[in-house]
CSV table of C-alpha atoms in Angstrom, one decimal:
chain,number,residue,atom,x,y,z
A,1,UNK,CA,-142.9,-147.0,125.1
A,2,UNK,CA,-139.5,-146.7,127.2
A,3,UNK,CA,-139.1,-148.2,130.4
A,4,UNK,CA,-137.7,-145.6,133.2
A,5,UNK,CA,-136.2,-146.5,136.5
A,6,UNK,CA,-135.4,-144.9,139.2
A,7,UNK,CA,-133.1,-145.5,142.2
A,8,UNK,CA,-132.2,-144.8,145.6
A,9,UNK,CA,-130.2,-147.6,147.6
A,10,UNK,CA,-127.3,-147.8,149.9
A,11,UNK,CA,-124.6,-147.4,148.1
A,12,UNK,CA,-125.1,-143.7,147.3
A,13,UNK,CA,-127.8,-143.0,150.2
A,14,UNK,CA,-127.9,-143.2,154.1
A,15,UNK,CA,-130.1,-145.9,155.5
A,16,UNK,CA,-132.2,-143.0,157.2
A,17,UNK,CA,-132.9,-141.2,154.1
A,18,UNK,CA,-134.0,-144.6,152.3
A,19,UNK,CA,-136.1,-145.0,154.9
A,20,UNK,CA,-138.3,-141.9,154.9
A,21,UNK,CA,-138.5,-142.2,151.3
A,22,UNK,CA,-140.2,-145.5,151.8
A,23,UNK,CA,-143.2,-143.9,153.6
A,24,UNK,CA,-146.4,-145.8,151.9
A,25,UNK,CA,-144.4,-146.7,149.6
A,26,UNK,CA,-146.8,-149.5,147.6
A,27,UNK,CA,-149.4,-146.4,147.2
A,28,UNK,CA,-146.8,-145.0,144.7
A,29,UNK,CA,-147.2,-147.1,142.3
A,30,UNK,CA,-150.8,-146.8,142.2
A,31,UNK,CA,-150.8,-143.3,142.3
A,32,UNK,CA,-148.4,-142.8,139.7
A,33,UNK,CA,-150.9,-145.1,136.8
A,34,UNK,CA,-154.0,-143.1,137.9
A,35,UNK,CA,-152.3,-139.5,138.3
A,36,UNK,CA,-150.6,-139.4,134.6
A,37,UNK,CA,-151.1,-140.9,131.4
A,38,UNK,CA,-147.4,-140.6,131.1
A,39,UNK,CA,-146.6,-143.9,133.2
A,40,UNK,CA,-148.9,-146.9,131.8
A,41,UNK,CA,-147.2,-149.1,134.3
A,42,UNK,CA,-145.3,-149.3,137.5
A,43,UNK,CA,-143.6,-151.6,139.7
A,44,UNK,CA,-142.1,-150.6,142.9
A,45,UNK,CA,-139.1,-152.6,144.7
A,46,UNK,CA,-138.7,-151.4,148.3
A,47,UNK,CA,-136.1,-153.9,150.4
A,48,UNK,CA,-133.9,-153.1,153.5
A,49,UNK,CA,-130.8,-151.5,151.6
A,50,UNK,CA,-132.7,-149.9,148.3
A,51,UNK,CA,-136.0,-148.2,146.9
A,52,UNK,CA,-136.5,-148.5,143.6
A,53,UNK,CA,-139.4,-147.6,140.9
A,54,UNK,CA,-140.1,-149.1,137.4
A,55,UNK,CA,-141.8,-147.1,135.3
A,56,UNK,CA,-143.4,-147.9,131.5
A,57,UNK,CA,-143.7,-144.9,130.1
A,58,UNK,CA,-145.6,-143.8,126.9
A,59,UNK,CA,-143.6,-141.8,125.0
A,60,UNK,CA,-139.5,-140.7,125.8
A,61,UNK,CA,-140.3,-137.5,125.6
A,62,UNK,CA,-142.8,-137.7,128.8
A,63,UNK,CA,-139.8,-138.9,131.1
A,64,UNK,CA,-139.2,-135.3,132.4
A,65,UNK,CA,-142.9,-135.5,133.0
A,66,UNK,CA,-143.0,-138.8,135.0
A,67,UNK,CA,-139.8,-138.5,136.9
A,68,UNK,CA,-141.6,-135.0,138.4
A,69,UNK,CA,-144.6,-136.7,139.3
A,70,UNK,CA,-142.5,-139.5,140.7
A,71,UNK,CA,-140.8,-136.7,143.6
A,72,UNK,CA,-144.4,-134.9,143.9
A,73,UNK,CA,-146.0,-138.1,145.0
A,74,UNK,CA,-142.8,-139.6,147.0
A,75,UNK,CA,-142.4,-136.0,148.6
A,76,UNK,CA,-145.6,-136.0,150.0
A,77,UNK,CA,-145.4,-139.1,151.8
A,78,UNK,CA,-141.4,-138.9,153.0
A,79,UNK,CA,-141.5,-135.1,154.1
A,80,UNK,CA,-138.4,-134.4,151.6
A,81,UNK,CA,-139.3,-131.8,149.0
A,82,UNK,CA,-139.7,-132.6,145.4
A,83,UNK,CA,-136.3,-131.4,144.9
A,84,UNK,CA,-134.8,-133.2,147.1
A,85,UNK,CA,-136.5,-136.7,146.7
A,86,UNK,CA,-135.6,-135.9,142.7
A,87,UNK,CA,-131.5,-135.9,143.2
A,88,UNK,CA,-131.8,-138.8,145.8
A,89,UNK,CA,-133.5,-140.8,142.5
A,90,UNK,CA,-131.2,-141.9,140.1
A,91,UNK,CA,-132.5,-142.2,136.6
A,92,UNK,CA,-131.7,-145.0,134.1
A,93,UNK,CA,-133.2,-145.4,130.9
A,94,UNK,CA,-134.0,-148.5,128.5
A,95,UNK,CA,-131.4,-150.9,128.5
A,96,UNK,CA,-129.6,-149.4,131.7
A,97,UNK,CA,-132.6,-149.8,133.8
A,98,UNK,CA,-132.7,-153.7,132.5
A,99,UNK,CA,-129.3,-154.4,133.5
A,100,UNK,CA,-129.3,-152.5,136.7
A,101,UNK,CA,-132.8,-154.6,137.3
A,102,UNK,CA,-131.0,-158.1,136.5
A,103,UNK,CA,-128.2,-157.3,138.4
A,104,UNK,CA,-130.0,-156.2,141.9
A,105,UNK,CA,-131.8,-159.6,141.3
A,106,UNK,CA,-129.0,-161.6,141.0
A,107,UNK,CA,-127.5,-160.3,144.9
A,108,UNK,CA,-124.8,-158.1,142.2
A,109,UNK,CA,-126.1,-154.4,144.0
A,110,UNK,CA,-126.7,-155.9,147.9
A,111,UNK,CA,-124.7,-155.2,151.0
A,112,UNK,CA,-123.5,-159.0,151.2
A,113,UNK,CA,-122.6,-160.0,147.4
A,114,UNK,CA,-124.2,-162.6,146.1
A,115,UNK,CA,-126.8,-163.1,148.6
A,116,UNK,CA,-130.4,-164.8,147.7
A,117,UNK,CA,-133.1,-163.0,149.8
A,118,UNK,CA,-133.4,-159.8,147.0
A,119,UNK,CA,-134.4,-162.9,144.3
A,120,UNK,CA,-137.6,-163.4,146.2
A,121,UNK,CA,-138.0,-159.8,147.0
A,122,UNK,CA,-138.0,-158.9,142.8
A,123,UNK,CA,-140.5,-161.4,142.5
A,124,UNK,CA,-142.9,-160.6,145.3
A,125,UNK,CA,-142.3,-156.5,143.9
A,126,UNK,CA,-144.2,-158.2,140.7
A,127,UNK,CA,-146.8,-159.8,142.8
A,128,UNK,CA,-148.1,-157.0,144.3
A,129,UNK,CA,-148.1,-155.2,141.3
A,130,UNK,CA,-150.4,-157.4,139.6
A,131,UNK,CA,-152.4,-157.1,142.3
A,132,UNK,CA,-152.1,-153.1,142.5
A,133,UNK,CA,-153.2,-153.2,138.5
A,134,UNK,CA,-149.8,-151.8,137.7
A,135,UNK,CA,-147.8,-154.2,135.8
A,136,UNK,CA,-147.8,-153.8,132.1
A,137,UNK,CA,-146.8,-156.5,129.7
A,138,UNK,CA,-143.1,-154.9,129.5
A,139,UNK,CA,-142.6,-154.7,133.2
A,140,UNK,CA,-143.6,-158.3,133.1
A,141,UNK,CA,-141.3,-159.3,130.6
A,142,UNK,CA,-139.0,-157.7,132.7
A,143,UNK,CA,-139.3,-158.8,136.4
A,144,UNK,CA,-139.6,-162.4,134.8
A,145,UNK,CA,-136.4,-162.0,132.9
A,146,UNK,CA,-134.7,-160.9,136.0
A,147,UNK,CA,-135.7,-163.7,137.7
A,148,UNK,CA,-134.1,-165.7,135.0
A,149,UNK,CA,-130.7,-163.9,135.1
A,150,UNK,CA,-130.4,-164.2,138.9
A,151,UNK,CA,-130.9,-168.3,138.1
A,152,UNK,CA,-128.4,-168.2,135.6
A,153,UNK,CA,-125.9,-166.2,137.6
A,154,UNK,CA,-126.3,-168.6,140.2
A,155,UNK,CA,-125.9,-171.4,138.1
A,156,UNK,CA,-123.1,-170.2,136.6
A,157,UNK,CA,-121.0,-169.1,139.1
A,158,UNK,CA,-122.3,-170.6,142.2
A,159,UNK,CA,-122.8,-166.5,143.9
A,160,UNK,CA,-125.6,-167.4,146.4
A,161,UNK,CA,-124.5,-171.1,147.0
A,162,UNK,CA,-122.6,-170.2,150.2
A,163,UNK,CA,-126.2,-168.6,151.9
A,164,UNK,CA,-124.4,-165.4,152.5
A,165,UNK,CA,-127.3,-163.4,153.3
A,166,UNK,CA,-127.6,-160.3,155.7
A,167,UNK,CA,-129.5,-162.1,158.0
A,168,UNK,CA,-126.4,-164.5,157.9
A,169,UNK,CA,-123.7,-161.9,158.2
A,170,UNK,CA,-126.0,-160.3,161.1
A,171,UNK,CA,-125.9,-163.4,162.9
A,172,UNK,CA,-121.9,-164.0,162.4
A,173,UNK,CA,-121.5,-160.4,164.0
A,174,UNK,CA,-124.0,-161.4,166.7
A,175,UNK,CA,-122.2,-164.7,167.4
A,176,UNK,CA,-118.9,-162.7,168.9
A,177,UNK,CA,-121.3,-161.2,171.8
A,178,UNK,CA,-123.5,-164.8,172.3
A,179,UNK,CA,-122.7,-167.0,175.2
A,180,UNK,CA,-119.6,-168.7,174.2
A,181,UNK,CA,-118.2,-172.6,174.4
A,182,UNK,CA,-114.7,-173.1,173.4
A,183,UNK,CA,-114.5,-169.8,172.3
A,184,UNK,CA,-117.3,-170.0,169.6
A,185,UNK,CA,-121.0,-169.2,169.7
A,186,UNK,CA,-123.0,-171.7,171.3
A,187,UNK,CA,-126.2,-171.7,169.6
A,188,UNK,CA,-127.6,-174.6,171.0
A,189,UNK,CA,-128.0,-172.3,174.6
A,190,UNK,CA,-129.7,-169.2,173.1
A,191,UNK,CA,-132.7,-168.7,173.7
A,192,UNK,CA,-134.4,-166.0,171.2
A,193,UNK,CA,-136.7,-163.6,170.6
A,194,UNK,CA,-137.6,-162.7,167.4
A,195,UNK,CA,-139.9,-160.0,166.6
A,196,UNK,CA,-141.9,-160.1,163.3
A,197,UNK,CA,-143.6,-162.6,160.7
A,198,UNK,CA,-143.0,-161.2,157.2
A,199,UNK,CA,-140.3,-162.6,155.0
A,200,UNK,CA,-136.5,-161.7,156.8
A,201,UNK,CA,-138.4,-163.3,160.1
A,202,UNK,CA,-138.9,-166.3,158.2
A,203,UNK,CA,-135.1,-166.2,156.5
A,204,UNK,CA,-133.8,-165.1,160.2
A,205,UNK,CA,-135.9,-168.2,162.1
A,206,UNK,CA,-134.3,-170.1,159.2
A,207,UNK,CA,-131.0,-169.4,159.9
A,208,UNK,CA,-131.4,-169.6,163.4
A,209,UNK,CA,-132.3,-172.8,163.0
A,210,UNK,CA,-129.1,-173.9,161.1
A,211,UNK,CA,-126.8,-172.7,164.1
A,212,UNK,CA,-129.0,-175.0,166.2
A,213,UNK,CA,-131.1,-172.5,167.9
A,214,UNK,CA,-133.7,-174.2,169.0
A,215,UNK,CA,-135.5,-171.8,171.8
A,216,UNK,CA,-137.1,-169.1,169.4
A,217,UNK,CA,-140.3,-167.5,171.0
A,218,UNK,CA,-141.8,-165.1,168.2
A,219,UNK,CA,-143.5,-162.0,168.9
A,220,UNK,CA,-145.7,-160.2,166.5
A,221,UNK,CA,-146.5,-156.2,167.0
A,222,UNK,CA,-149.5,-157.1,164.6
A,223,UNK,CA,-150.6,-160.3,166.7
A,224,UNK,CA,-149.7,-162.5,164.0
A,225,UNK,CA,-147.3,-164.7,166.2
A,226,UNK,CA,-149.8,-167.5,166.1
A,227,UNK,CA,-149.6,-168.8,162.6
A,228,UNK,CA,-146.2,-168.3,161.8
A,229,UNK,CA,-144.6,-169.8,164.8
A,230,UNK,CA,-147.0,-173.1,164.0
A,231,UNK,CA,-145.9,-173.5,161.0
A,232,UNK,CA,-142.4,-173.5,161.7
A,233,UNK,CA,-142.6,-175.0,164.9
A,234,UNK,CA,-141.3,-172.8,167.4
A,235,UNK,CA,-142.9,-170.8,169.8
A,236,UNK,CA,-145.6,-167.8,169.7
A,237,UNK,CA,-145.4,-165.4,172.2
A,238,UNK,CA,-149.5,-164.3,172.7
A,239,UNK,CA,-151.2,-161.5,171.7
A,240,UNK,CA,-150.3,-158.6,174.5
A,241,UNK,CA,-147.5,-160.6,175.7
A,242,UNK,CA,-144.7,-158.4,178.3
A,243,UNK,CA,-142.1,-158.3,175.5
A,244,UNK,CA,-139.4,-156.7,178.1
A,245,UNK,CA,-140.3,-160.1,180.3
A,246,UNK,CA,-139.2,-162.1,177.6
A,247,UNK,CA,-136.2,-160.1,176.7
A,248,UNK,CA,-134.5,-159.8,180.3
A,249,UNK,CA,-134.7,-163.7,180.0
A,250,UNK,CA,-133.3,-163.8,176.2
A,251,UNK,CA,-130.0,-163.9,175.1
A,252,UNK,CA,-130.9,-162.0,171.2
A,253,UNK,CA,-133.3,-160.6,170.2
A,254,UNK,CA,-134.2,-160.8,166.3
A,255,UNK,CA,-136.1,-157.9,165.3
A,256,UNK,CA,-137.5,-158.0,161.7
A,257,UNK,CA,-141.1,-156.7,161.8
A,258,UNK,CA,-140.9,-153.2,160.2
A,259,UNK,CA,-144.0,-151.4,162.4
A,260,UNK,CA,-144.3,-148.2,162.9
A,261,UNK,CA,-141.9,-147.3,165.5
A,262,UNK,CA,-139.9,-148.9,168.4
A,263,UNK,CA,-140.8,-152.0,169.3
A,264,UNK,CA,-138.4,-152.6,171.7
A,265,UNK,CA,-137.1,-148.5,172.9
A,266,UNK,CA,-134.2,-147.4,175.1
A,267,UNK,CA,-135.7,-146.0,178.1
A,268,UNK,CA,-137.8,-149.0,178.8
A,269,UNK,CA,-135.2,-151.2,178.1
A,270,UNK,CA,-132.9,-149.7,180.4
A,271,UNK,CA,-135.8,-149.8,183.0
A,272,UNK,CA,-135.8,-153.5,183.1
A,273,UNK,CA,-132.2,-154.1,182.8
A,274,UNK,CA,-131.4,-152.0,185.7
A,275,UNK,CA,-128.9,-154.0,188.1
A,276,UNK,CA,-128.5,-156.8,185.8
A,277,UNK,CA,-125.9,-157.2,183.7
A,278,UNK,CA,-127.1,-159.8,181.7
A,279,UNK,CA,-125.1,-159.8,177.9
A,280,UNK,CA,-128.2,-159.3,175.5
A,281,UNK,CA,-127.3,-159.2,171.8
A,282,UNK,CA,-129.9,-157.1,169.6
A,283,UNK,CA,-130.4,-157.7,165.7
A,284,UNK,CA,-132.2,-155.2,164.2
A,285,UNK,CA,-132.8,-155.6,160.6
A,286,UNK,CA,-136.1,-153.3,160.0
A,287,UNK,CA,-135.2,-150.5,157.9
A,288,UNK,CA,-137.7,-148.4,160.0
A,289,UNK,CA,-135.8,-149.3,163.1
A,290,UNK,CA,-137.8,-152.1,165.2
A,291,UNK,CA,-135.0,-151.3,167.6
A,292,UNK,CA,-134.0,-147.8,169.4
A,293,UNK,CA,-130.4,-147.4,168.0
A,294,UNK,CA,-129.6,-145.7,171.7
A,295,UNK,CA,-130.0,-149.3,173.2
A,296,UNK,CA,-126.1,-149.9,172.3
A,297,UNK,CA,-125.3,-147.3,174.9
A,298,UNK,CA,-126.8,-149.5,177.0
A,299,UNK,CA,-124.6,-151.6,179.9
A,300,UNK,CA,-124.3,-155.0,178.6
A,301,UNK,CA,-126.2,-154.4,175.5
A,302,UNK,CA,-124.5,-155.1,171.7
A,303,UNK,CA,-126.5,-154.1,169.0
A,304,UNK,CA,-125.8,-155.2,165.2
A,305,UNK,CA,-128.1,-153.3,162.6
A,306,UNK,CA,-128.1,-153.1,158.7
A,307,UNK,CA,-125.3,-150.4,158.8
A,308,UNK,CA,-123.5,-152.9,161.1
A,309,UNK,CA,-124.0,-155.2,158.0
A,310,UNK,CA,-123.1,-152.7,155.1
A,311,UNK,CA,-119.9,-152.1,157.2
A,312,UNK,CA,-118.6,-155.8,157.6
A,313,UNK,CA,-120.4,-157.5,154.6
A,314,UNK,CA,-117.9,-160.0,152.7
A,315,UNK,CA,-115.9,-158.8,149.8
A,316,UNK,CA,-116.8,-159.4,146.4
A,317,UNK,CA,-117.0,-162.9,146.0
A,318,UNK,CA,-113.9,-164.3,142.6
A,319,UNK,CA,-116.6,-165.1,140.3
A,320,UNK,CA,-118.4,-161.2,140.6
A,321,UNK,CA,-116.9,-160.7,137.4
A,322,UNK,CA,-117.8,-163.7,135.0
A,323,UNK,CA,-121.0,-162.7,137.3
A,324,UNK,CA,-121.2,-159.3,135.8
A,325,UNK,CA,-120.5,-160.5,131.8
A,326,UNK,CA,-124.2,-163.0,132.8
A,327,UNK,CA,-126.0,-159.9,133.8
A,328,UNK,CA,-124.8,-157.9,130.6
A,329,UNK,CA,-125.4,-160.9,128.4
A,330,UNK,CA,-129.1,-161.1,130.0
A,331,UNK,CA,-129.8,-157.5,129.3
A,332,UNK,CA,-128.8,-157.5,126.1
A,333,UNK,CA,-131.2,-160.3,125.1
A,334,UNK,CA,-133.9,-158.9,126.6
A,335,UNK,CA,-133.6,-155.2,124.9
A,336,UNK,CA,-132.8,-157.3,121.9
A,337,UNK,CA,-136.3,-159.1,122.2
A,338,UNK,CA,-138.3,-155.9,123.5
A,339,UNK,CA,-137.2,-154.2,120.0
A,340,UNK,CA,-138.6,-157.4,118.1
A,341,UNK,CA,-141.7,-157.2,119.9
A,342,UNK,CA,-141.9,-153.3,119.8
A,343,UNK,CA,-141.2,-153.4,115.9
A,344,UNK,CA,-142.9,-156.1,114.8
A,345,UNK,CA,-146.4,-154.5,114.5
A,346,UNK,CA,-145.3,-153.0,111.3
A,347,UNK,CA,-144.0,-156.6,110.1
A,348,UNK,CA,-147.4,-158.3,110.9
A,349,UNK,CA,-149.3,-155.8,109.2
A,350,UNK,CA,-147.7,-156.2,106.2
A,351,UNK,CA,-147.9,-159.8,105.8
A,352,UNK,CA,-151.2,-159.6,107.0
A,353,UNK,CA,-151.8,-157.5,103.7
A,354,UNK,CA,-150.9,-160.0,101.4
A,355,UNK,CA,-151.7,-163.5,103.4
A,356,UNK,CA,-154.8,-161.6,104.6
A,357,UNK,CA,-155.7,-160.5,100.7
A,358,UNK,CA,-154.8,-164.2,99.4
A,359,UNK,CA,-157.0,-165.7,102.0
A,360,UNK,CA,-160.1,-163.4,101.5
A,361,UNK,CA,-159.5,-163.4,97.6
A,362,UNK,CA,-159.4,-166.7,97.8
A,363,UNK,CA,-162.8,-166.7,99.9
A,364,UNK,CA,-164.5,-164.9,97.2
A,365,UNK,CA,-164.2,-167.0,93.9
A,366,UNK,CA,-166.9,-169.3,93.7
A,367,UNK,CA,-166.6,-173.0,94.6
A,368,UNK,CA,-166.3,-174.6,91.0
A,369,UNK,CA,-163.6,-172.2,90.7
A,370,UNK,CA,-161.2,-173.1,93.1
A,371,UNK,CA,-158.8,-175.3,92.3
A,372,UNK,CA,-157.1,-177.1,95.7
A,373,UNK,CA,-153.6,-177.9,94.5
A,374,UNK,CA,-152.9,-174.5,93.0
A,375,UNK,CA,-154.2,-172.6,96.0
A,376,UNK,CA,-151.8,-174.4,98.4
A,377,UNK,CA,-148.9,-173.6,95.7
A,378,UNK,CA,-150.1,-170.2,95.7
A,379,UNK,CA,-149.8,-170.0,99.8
A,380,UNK,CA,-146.5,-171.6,99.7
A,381,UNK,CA,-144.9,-169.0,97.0
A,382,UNK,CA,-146.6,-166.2,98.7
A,383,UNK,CA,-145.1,-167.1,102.3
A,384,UNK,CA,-141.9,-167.8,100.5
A,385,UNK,CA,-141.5,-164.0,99.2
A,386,UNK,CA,-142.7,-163.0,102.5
A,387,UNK,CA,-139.9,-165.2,104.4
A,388,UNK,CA,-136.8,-163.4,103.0
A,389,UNK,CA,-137.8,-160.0,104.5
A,390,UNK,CA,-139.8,-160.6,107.4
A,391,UNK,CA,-136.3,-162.8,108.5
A,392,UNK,CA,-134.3,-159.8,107.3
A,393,UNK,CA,-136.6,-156.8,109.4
A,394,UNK,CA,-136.8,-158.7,112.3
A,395,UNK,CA,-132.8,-159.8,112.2
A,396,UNK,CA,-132.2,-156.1,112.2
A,397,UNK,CA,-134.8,-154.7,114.8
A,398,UNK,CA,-132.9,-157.6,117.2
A,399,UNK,CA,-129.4,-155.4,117.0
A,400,UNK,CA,-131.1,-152.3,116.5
A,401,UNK,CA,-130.8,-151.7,113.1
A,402,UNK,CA,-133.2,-149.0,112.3
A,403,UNK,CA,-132.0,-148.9,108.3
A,404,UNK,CA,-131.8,-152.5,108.0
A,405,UNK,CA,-135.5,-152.5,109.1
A,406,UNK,CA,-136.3,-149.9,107.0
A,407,UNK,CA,-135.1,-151.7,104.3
A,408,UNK,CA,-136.4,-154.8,104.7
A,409,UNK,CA,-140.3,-153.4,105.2
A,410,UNK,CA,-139.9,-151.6,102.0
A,411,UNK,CA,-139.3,-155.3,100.3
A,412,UNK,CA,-142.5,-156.4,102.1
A,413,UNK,CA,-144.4,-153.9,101.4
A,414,UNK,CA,-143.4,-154.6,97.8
A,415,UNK,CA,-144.6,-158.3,97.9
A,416,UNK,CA,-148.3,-158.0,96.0
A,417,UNK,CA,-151.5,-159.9,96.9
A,418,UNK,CA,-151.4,-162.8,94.2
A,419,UNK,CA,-153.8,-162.6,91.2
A,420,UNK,CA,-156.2,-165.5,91.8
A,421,UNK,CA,-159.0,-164.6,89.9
A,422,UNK,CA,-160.5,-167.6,87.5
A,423,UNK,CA,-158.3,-167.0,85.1
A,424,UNK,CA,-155.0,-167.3,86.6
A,425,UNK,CA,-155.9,-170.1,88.2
């Protein structure tokens, strides 16, 4: 087995690009399992700034195979060709893709450094492939390994502690454009529209609320509104609601819902604002563009959007280093406990061979023939040649040692089942 990833996200890719190649993206996955026996397992991270594919693959020889099959089934969802979709994917193999894994779930690989929302979004990627039937037990060593680097980095460091977030650094670059009292954002008079229910409008209605924003009217594309809004106790705009009306009388306008197309679009937004000049601050933070991006031509309009983000996110925060050694200390363990479990079939079986034999000899003598004390001596001496080695092949398959572990099966494959017939004992 070797586990393959592959990776398109915004440091090398345009926002656009990213997100065509998202098209359907969960079906991927799925597709992937049932279309080759190449790719046992798959898990597919898709967030705002990255798209991203985890792939157990049976044999490293058949990653040529499953990387093509990879562009064949992204190209026919994203309209790119298979050639295309196949340089826009980086590839990393074995312990590269752990790292790169542990370090996009520890906030190391986002637009804002540090931040905390991508933690949730690596675990959720693992939810839905347990649901999708495409996790294997090495993708969910993995994912839960991450999970436990991002903690530690946090811990360690304090990256994350601050809530830097791109919801957060969307709403400082929406705060220079929001009605103003001594010559700061006054939160406590905007009144909001946000647009979506998934997770960013829940981290966005969250933040809102920490700048004291406390008129937030939510409006679902899906009619969804209802539930979320109750739970959080704000406002739920009803199903078929005029979603212009509500914006002429807004000040921002969250938009997080990722539908198909614009919710809010230029032209009719310029319909409504005609002789007004009303200051109305759009957030759009759907990779799929909730938002026309024309509506910043607009009089009166200010729109920040993820590029918006990627251009003014905070530099790397002091502790990105000790940060980095966390990750690489993480990643290390992990390929050093995926060789143990990948080597130590070989180890079992062999002490399986003797303890098995001992046991089943054992099994076999008759009753009066059995004598208690000298079988439990016989188990301890047996388990004590057995120790030596097993310690030994399994110290060496840790750090990679392929001749150490060759070495140290030969010395338990030497280790005999004892002689416990009547006579010996």
């Amino acid at each position: 087995m070797v586990l393959l990833s592959l990776v398109a996200s915004h440091h090398s890719l345009d926002l656009t690009v990213l997100e065509r190649l998202q098209s359907d993206v969960h079906a991927v996955g799925r597709e992937l399992v049932a279309a080759t026996n190449a790719v046992t397992g798959a898990v597919v991270l898709a967030t705002c700034n990255r798209f991203e594919l985890y792939l157990d693959v049976d044999d490293t020889a058949h990653t040529p195979r499953a990387r093509r099959a990879v562009a064949q089934a992204v190209a026919s969802r994203s309209g790119y060709s298979a050639d295309d979709v196949a340089q826009h994917l980086r590839p990393l193999v074995g312990a590269d893709a752990s790292e790169h894994l542990f370090a996009v779930a520890s906030g190391l690989e986002s637009m804002v450094v540090g931040e905390r929302e991508i933690a949730g979004q690596v675990r959720r990627a693992l939810t839905t492939a347990r649901r999708d039937g495409t996790t294997t037990s090495t993708l969910e060593a993995l994912f839960q390994a991450a999970s436990r680097a991002s903690r530690a980095v946090e811990k360690s460091t304090g990256l994350g502690s601050t809530g830097r977030s791109v919801v957060g650094v969307a709403l400082d670059l929406a705060a220079r454009t929001l009605p103003q009292a001594d010559g700061d954002a006054d939160w406590a008079a905007v009144r909001c529209v946000l647009v979506g229910t998934g997770s960013y409008a829940g981290a966005s209605l969250a933040a809102l609320k920490a700048r004291g924003v406390g008129d937030v009217r939510v409006f679902s594309p899906s009619g969804r509104a209802g539930p979320f809004a109750s739970a959080r106790g704000v406002t739920a705009l009803p199903a078929g609601a005029d979603l212009l009306a509500e914006v002429m009388a807004a000040d921002l306008v969250v938009a997080c819902s990722g539908a198909a197309g614009a919710v809010l679009g230029v032209e009719a937004l310029a319909a409504v604002r005609r002789g007004t000049d009303r200051p109305l601050t759009v957030v759009d933070l759907a990779l799929r563009h909730d938002v026309d991006p024309d509506v910043r031509s607009l009089p009166g309009v200010a729109l920040v959007s993820l590029q918006s983000v990627a251009e003014h996110a905070p530099a790397e925060h002091a502790a990105l280093g000790h940060a980095r050694d966390v990750v690489l200390q993480a990643a290390e363990d992990f390929e050093a406990d995926r060789r143990v479990r990948d080597w130590d079939p070989a180890v079992v079986a062999e002490r399986t061979r003797v303890l098995g034999g001992l046991e089943a000899a054992l099994a076999d003598l008759p009753a009066a023939d059995v004598d208690g004390a000298l079988a439990r001596s016989l188990r301890r001496r047996t388990r004590a040649a057995l120790h030596g080695p097993t310690v030994a092949a399994r110290a060496a398959a840790r750090v990679g040692d392929a001749a150490g572990y060759a070495r140290a099966l030969t010395e338990l494959a030497a280790v005999e089942v004892p002689d416990v017939r009547p006579t010996t004992v």
